[in-house]
GROMACS .gro file of C-alpha atoms in nm:
model
  301
    1MET     CA    1  -1.655  -1.281  -0.479
    2ALA     CA    2  -1.645  -1.552  -0.204
    3GLY     CA    3  -1.618  -1.448   0.077
    4HIS     CA    4  -1.556  -1.102   0.041
    5ARG     CA    5  -1.782  -0.739   0.069
    6ALA     CA    6  -1.728  -0.510  -0.217
    7GLN     CA    7  -1.572  -0.168  -0.102
    8TRP     CA    8  -1.815  -0.001  -0.370
    9LYS     CA    9  -2.157  -0.097  -0.621
   10GLY     CA   10  -2.234   0.102  -0.929
   11PHE     CA   11  -2.161   0.036  -1.292
   12ILE     CA   12  -1.867   0.054  -1.554
   13LYS     CA   13  -1.952   0.248  -1.906
   14PHE     CA   14  -1.768   0.259  -2.273
   15GLY     CA   15  -1.951   0.381  -2.551
   16GLU     CA   16  -2.395   0.333  -2.458
   17VAL     CA   17  -2.292  -0.078  -2.314
   18SER     CA   18  -2.264  -0.060  -1.946
   19CYS     CA   19  -2.267  -0.316  -1.700
   20GLY     CA   20  -2.334  -0.375  -1.357
   21VAL     CA   21  -1.962  -0.399  -1.136
   22GLY     CA   22  -1.818  -0.453  -0.773
   23LEU     CA   23  -1.480  -0.261  -0.623
   24TYR     CA   24  -1.322  -0.514  -0.376
   25THR     CA   25  -1.068  -0.430  -0.173
   26ALA     CA   26  -0.686  -0.563  -0.376
   27ALA     CA   27  -0.483  -0.496  -0.064
   28SER     CA   28  -0.503  -0.502   0.261
   29THR     CA   29  -0.331  -0.456   0.615
   30SER     CA   30  -0.595  -0.725   0.834
   31GLU     CA   31  -0.280  -0.931   0.868
   32ARG     CA   32  -0.076  -0.760   1.000
   33LEU     CA   33  -0.024  -0.825   1.391
   34ALA     CA   34  -0.182  -0.521   1.582
   35PHE     CA   35  -0.111  -0.361   1.901
   36ASN     CA   36  -0.345  -0.220   2.204
   37THR     CA   37  -0.170   0.115   2.396
   38ILE     CA   38  -0.161  -0.010   2.754
   39ASN     CA   39  -0.140   0.136   3.168
   40THR     CA   40   0.194  -0.017   3.196
   41ALA     CA   41   0.085   0.110   3.636
   42THR     CA   42  -0.289  -0.109   3.616
   43GLY     CA   43  -0.258  -0.350   3.265
   44ASN     CA   44  -0.549  -0.212   3.129
   45ARG     CA   45  -0.621  -0.106   2.803
   46VAL     CA   46  -0.652   0.288   2.751
   47ASN     CA   47  -0.894   0.438   2.531
   48ARG     CA   48  -0.863   0.716   2.317
   49VAL     CA   49  -1.099   1.075   2.484
   50PHE     CA   50  -1.155   1.350   2.242
   51ILE     CA   51  -1.050   1.681   2.467
   52ASP     CA   52  -1.154   2.026   2.447
   53SER     CA   53  -0.849   2.235   2.407
   54GLU     CA   54  -0.894   2.474   2.636
   55THR     CA   55  -1.147   2.353   2.918
   56GLU     CA   56  -0.911   2.023   2.883
   57GLU     CA   57  -1.301   1.854   2.884
   58ALA     CA   58  -1.373   1.546   2.709
   59VAL     CA   59  -1.615   1.639   2.441
   60PRO     CA   60  -1.883   1.345   2.323
   61LYS     CA   61  -1.884   1.226   2.014
   62GLU     CA   62  -2.220   1.406   1.889
   63ALA     CA   63  -2.075   1.747   2.019
   64GLN     CA   64  -1.785   1.671   1.768
   65THR     CA   65  -1.794   1.910   1.363
   66LYS     CA   66  -1.512   1.970   1.184
   67GLY     CA   67  -1.316   2.280   1.144
   68PHE     CA   68  -1.171   2.542   0.937
   69GLU     CA   69  -0.880   2.718   1.114
   70VAL     CA   70  -0.896   3.115   0.986
   71GLU     CA   71  -0.650   3.222   1.164
   72SER     CA   72  -0.473   3.138   1.513
   73GLY     CA   73  -0.694   2.996   1.740
   74GLN     CA   74  -1.002   3.142   1.507
   75TYR     CA   75  -1.200   2.827   1.318
   76ILE     CA   76  -1.513   2.781   1.078
   77MET     CA   77  -1.734   2.477   1.148
   78ILE     CA   78  -1.874   2.275   0.932
   79ASP     CA   79  -2.141   2.027   0.950
   80PRO     CA   80  -2.090   1.692   0.801
   81GLU     CA   81  -2.438   1.734   0.573
   82GLU     CA   82  -2.286   2.008   0.459
   83ILE     CA   83  -1.960   1.878   0.320
   84ALA     CA   84  -2.246   1.601   0.141
   85ALA     CA   85  -2.413   1.882   0.001
   86THR     CA   86  -2.099   1.996  -0.203
   87ILE     CA   87  -1.951   1.649  -0.323
   88PRO     CA   88  -2.071   1.598  -0.725
   89GLN     CA   89  -2.389   1.374  -0.751
   90SER     CA   90  -2.276   1.048  -0.879
   91ASN     CA   91  -2.458   0.784  -1.089
   92LYS     CA   92  -2.320   0.480  -0.955
   93THR     CA   93  -2.043   0.511  -1.251
   94LEU     CA   94  -1.760   0.477  -1.352
   95GLU     CA   95  -1.787   0.680  -1.699
   96ILE     CA   96  -1.516   0.563  -1.947
   97GLU     CA   97  -1.324   0.899  -2.053
   98ALA     CA   98  -1.017   0.772  -2.263
   99PHE     CA   99  -0.824   0.514  -2.389
  100ILE     CA  100  -0.413   0.462  -2.364
  101PRO     CA  101  -0.144   0.356  -2.295
  102CYS     CA  102  -0.094   0.101  -2.028
  103ARG     CA  103   0.224   0.268  -1.939
  104GLU     CA  104   0.124   0.633  -1.994
  105VAL     CA  105   0.016   0.668  -1.622
  106ASP     CA  106   0.349   0.733  -1.414
  107ASP     CA  107   0.300   0.492  -1.081
  108VAL     CA  108   0.362   0.823  -0.867
  109TYR     CA  109  -0.041   0.885  -0.945
  110PHE     CA  110  -0.135   0.530  -0.813
  111ASP     CA  111  -0.268   0.510  -0.506
  112LYS     CA  112  -0.534   0.190  -0.400
  113PRO     CA  113  -0.570  -0.075  -0.609
  114TYR     CA  114  -0.916  -0.297  -0.657
  115TYR     CA  115  -1.040  -0.568  -0.786
  116LEU     CA  116  -1.319  -0.541  -1.006
  117VAL     CA  117  -1.544  -0.782  -1.061
  118PRO     CA  118  -1.889  -0.775  -1.329
  119ASP     CA  119  -2.231  -0.877  -1.197
  120LYS     CA  120  -2.374  -1.167  -1.303
  121MET     CA  121  -2.575  -1.021  -1.536
  122GLY     CA  122  -2.316  -0.783  -1.645
  123ALA     CA  123  -2.024  -1.093  -1.787
  124ASP     CA  124  -2.142  -1.097  -2.128
  125ALA     CA  125  -2.010  -0.667  -2.164
  126PHE     CA  126  -1.777  -0.704  -1.874
  127THR     CA  127  -1.526  -0.985  -2.096
  128ALA     CA  128  -1.565  -0.817  -2.385
  129LEU     CA  129  -1.442  -0.484  -2.248
  130ARG     CA  130  -1.114  -0.685  -2.125
  131GLU     CA  131  -1.072  -0.863  -2.408
  132ALA     CA  132  -1.058  -0.561  -2.597
  133MET     CA  133  -0.833  -0.352  -2.444
  134ARG     CA  134  -0.653  -0.702  -2.381
  135LYS     CA  135  -0.579  -0.686  -2.699
  136SER     CA  136  -0.575  -0.326  -2.796
  137LYS     CA  137  -0.290  -0.249  -2.483
  138VAL     CA  138  -0.489  -0.028  -2.320
  139ALA     CA  139  -0.601   0.073  -2.006
  140ALA     CA  140  -0.883   0.341  -1.941
  141ILE     CA  141  -0.936   0.644  -1.753
  142ALA     CA  142  -1.303   0.701  -1.596
  143ARG     CA  143  -1.421   0.895  -1.322
  144THR     CA  144  -1.683   0.857  -1.072
  145VAL     CA  145  -1.727   0.924  -0.644
  146LEU     CA  146  -1.579   0.688  -0.439
  147PHE     CA  147  -1.622   0.773  -0.025
  148ARG     CA  148  -1.714   1.043  -0.040
  149ARG     CA  149  -1.539   1.188  -0.322
  150MET     CA  150  -1.451   1.257  -0.663
  151ARG     CA  151  -1.185   1.026  -0.760
  152THR     CA  152  -1.002   0.933  -1.115
  153VAL     CA  153  -0.918   0.484  -1.188
  154LEU     CA  154  -0.656   0.400  -1.398
  155ILE     CA  155  -0.859   0.067  -1.557
  156ARG     CA  156  -0.649  -0.205  -1.665
  157PRO     CA  157  -0.677  -0.600  -1.799
  158HIS     CA  158  -0.595  -0.825  -1.482
  159GLY     CA  159  -0.618  -1.156  -1.490
  160LYS     CA  160  -0.969  -1.260  -1.527
  161GLY     CA  161  -1.156  -0.972  -1.454
  162LEU     CA  162  -1.031  -0.526  -1.470
  163ILE     CA  163  -0.757  -0.354  -1.175
  164ALA     CA  164  -0.946  -0.067  -1.164
  165THR     CA  165  -0.625   0.193  -0.932
  166THR     CA  166  -0.760   0.521  -0.768
  167LEU     CA  167  -0.492   0.767  -0.908
  168ASN     CA  168  -0.377   1.071  -0.693
  169PHE     CA  169  -0.423   1.441  -0.831
  170ASP     CA  170  -0.123   1.648  -0.982
  171TYR     CA  171  -0.136   1.898  -0.633
  172GLU     CA  172  -0.125   1.585  -0.441
  173VAL     CA  173   0.201   1.428  -0.620
  174ARG     CA  174   0.555   1.623  -0.488
  175SER     CA  175   0.786   1.750  -0.791
  176SER     CA  176   1.011   1.496  -0.860
  177ALA     CA  177   1.248   1.855  -0.994
  178LYS     CA  178   1.286   1.950  -0.622
  179ALA     CA  179   1.289   1.615  -0.518
  180PHE     CA  180   1.587   1.621  -0.707
  181GLU     CA  181   1.721   1.986  -0.718
  182ASP     CA  182   2.026   1.903  -0.481
  183MET     CA  183   2.191   1.619  -0.671
  184PRO     CA  184   2.509   1.775  -0.798
  185LYS     CA  185   2.576   1.713  -1.203
  186MET     CA  186   2.858   1.372  -1.256
  187LYS     CA  187   2.903   1.131  -1.532
  188ILE     CA  188   3.027   0.759  -1.488
  189GLU     CA  189   3.197   0.690  -1.711
  190GLY     CA  190   3.490   0.376  -1.777
  191GLU     CA  191   3.558   0.100  -1.560
  192MET     CA  192   3.334   0.196  -1.273
  193LEU     CA  193   2.974   0.213  -1.575
  194ASP     CA  194   3.128  -0.076  -1.661
  195LEU     CA  195   3.145  -0.302  -1.297
  196ALA     CA  196   2.867  -0.138  -1.176
  197LYS     CA  197   2.661  -0.243  -1.508
  198HIS     CA  198   2.832  -0.636  -1.467
  199ILE     CA  199   2.679  -0.613  -1.100
  200ILE     CA  200   2.369  -0.547  -1.284
  201GLY     CA  201   2.415  -0.839  -1.533
  202THR     CA  202   2.452  -1.117  -1.236
  203LYS     CA  203   2.169  -0.993  -1.067
  204ARG     CA  204   1.912  -1.011  -1.300
  205GLY     CA  205   1.591  -1.159  -1.181
  206GLU     CA  206   1.181  -1.152  -1.198
  207PHE     CA  207   0.936  -1.030  -0.927
  208ASP     CA  208   0.778  -1.262  -0.679
  209PRO     CA  209   0.631  -1.137  -0.450
  210ALA     CA  210   0.611  -1.537  -0.242
  211ASN     CA  211   1.014  -1.480  -0.250
  212PHE     CA  212   0.969  -1.178  -0.017
  213ASP     CA  213   0.834  -1.190   0.360
  214ASP     CA  214   0.817  -0.950   0.581
  215ARG     CA  215   1.100  -0.968   0.807
  216TYR     CA  216   0.914  -0.706   1.040
  217GLU     CA  217   0.651  -0.957   1.076
  218THR     CA  218   0.795  -1.224   1.134
  219ALA     CA  219   0.993  -1.054   1.399
  220LEU     CA  220   0.726  -0.936   1.538
  221ALA     CA  221   0.548  -1.256   1.620
  222GLU     CA  222   0.824  -1.428   1.733
  223LEU     CA  223   0.910  -1.158   1.981
  224VAL     CA  224   0.470  -1.137   2.118
  225LYS     CA  225   0.558  -1.503   2.123
  226ALA     CA  226   0.847  -1.509   2.327
  227LYS     CA  227   0.659  -1.293   2.589
  228ILE     CA  228   0.381  -1.492   2.610
  229GLU     CA  229   0.612  -1.825   2.712
  230GLY     CA  230   0.855  -1.656   2.896
  231LYS     CA  231   1.113  -1.676   2.672
  232ALA     CA  232   1.484  -1.578   2.691
  233LEU     CA  233   1.373  -1.244   2.447
  234PRO     CA  234   1.592  -1.166   2.067
  235LYS     CA  235   1.877  -0.932   2.113
  236ARG     CA  236   1.980  -0.623   1.912
  237ARG     CA  237   2.114  -0.663   1.682
  238GLN     CA  238   2.473  -0.441   1.631
  239VAL     CA  239   2.531  -0.203   1.355
  240GLU     CA  240   2.852  -0.198   1.224
  241VAL     CA  241   2.904   0.088   1.068
  242SER     CA  242   3.073   0.058   0.679
  243LYS     CA  243   3.450   0.259   0.671
  244PRO     CA  244   3.463   0.513   0.403
  245ASN     CA  245   3.580   0.282   0.100
  246ASP     CA  246   3.690   0.436  -0.280
  247LEU     CA  247   3.410   0.374  -0.476
  248LEU     CA  248   3.583   0.194  -0.824
  249ALA     CA  249   3.753  -0.060  -0.513
  250ALA     CA  250   3.415  -0.144  -0.337
  251LEU     CA  251   3.270  -0.129  -0.709
  252ARG     CA  252   3.582  -0.443  -0.761
  253GLU     CA  253   3.516  -0.575  -0.463
  254SER     CA  254   3.104  -0.610  -0.532
  255ALA     CA  255   3.165  -0.781  -0.920
  256GLY     CA  256   3.364  -1.032  -0.789
  257MET     CA  257   3.147  -1.107  -0.493
  258MET     CA  258   2.946  -1.114  -0.784
  259LYS     CA  259   3.089  -1.390  -0.975
  260ALA     CA  260   3.211  -1.662  -0.712
  261ALA     CA  261   2.808  -1.601  -0.602
  262ASP     CA  262   2.710  -1.679  -0.930
  263GLU     CA  263   2.872  -2.004  -0.961
  264LYS     CA  264   2.679  -2.178  -0.717
  265PRO     CA  265   2.337  -2.363  -0.725
  266LYS     CA  266   2.062  -2.149  -0.742
  267ARG     CA  267   1.757  -2.104  -0.488
  268THR     CA  268   1.494  -2.317  -0.603
  269ALA     CA  269   1.192  -2.193  -0.603
  270ALA     CA  270   1.152  -2.441  -0.270
  271ASN     CA  271   1.357  -2.262  -0.005
  272ALA     CA  272   1.278  -1.910  -0.197
  273ASN     CA  273   0.908  -1.994  -0.054
  274ALA     CA  274   1.043  -2.123   0.299
  275GLY     CA  275   1.093  -1.744   0.514
  276THR     CA  276   0.642  -1.724   0.350
  277GLY     CA  277   0.603  -1.994   0.586
  278ARG     CA  278   0.823  -1.916   0.927
  279GLN     CA  279   0.645  -1.597   0.893
  280ARG     CA  280   0.330  -1.783   0.908
  281ALA     CA  281   0.407  -2.080   1.130
  282ALA     CA  282   0.578  -1.746   1.316
  283ARG     CA  283   0.220  -1.593   1.349
  284GLY     CA  284   0.021  -1.900   1.385
  285ALA     CA  285   0.162  -1.966   1.766
  286ALA     CA  286   0.181  -1.635   1.856
  287GLY     CA  287  -0.176  -1.633   1.786
  288LYS     CA  288  -0.274  -1.921   1.918
  289ALA     CA  289  -0.056  -1.841   2.257
  290ALA     CA  290  -0.200  -1.480   2.270
  291SER     CA  291  -0.504  -1.650   2.226
  292SER     CA  292  -0.521  -1.928   2.521
  293LYS     CA  293  -0.326  -1.764   2.767
  294ALA     CA  294  -0.333  -1.402   2.702
  295ALA     CA  295  -0.721  -1.315   2.638
  296PRO     CA  296  -0.864  -1.443   2.999
  297GLN     CA  297  -0.599  -1.141   3.122
  298ARG     CA  298  -0.792  -0.816   2.875
  299LYS     CA  299  -1.034  -0.589   3.015
  300ALA     CA  300  -1.195  -0.449   2.787
  301GLY     CA  301  -1.122  -0.024   2.752
   0.00000   0.00000   0.00000
């Protein structure tokens, strides 16, 4: 991938066939606005320092190590080299252990997605695997050591390549039974169920990520821009507390509103993307203003 650095390089193997591949981050938060912690008295940036909990003295990085608490305040120290020695040896191979139906893995196990891209020498084997998986409508389960941990990876066809999603282990996923154990047993039927189904029917659509702008990021960009330019700050909107309503009456009211809204012209694709454009424009303005005005006043921490 041009302009991107692979997070991991190795091989993917199915049967006796293998080819070189690289993992590239598919989702990133690097474009979000970031803030520094500032000393309000001096306006200087604050640095993070690790302090000994007993002596209250600063501890330099070379004097820090890992520790596991065995009793309250009692730790056994573990050197990073000892941790590295316990990690299973990896031959840098994503070895496919099984092919499964694409929808068999509950997405609660999904961790982080990566684009899986072949090197120039292995494009034919990679393409054969991708097309065979696509036509068979299966995903692949593979395991390897990624970022100093043994990881299980779900591999699926995605566009011209494959997408590899690291999976949470079973012990990392909390039980849904415990989450919903206090849910009362109720049976909804008749008009109430029909109205709820009607509301769903009028709101059917398709998922298009371009239609969803990050309103929080947009608001932050506008706040930064206003502060830099000395303009009035956006006022906090008052939250209107809803009055208790009878559920059936609320459903009837919602169904009527949906019916009226359905008769209005639908939002065009151009308008749907307008929010994203406004967000980028606000971010750009804030960024330019920050670099031209705020940067010279910033002191390195």
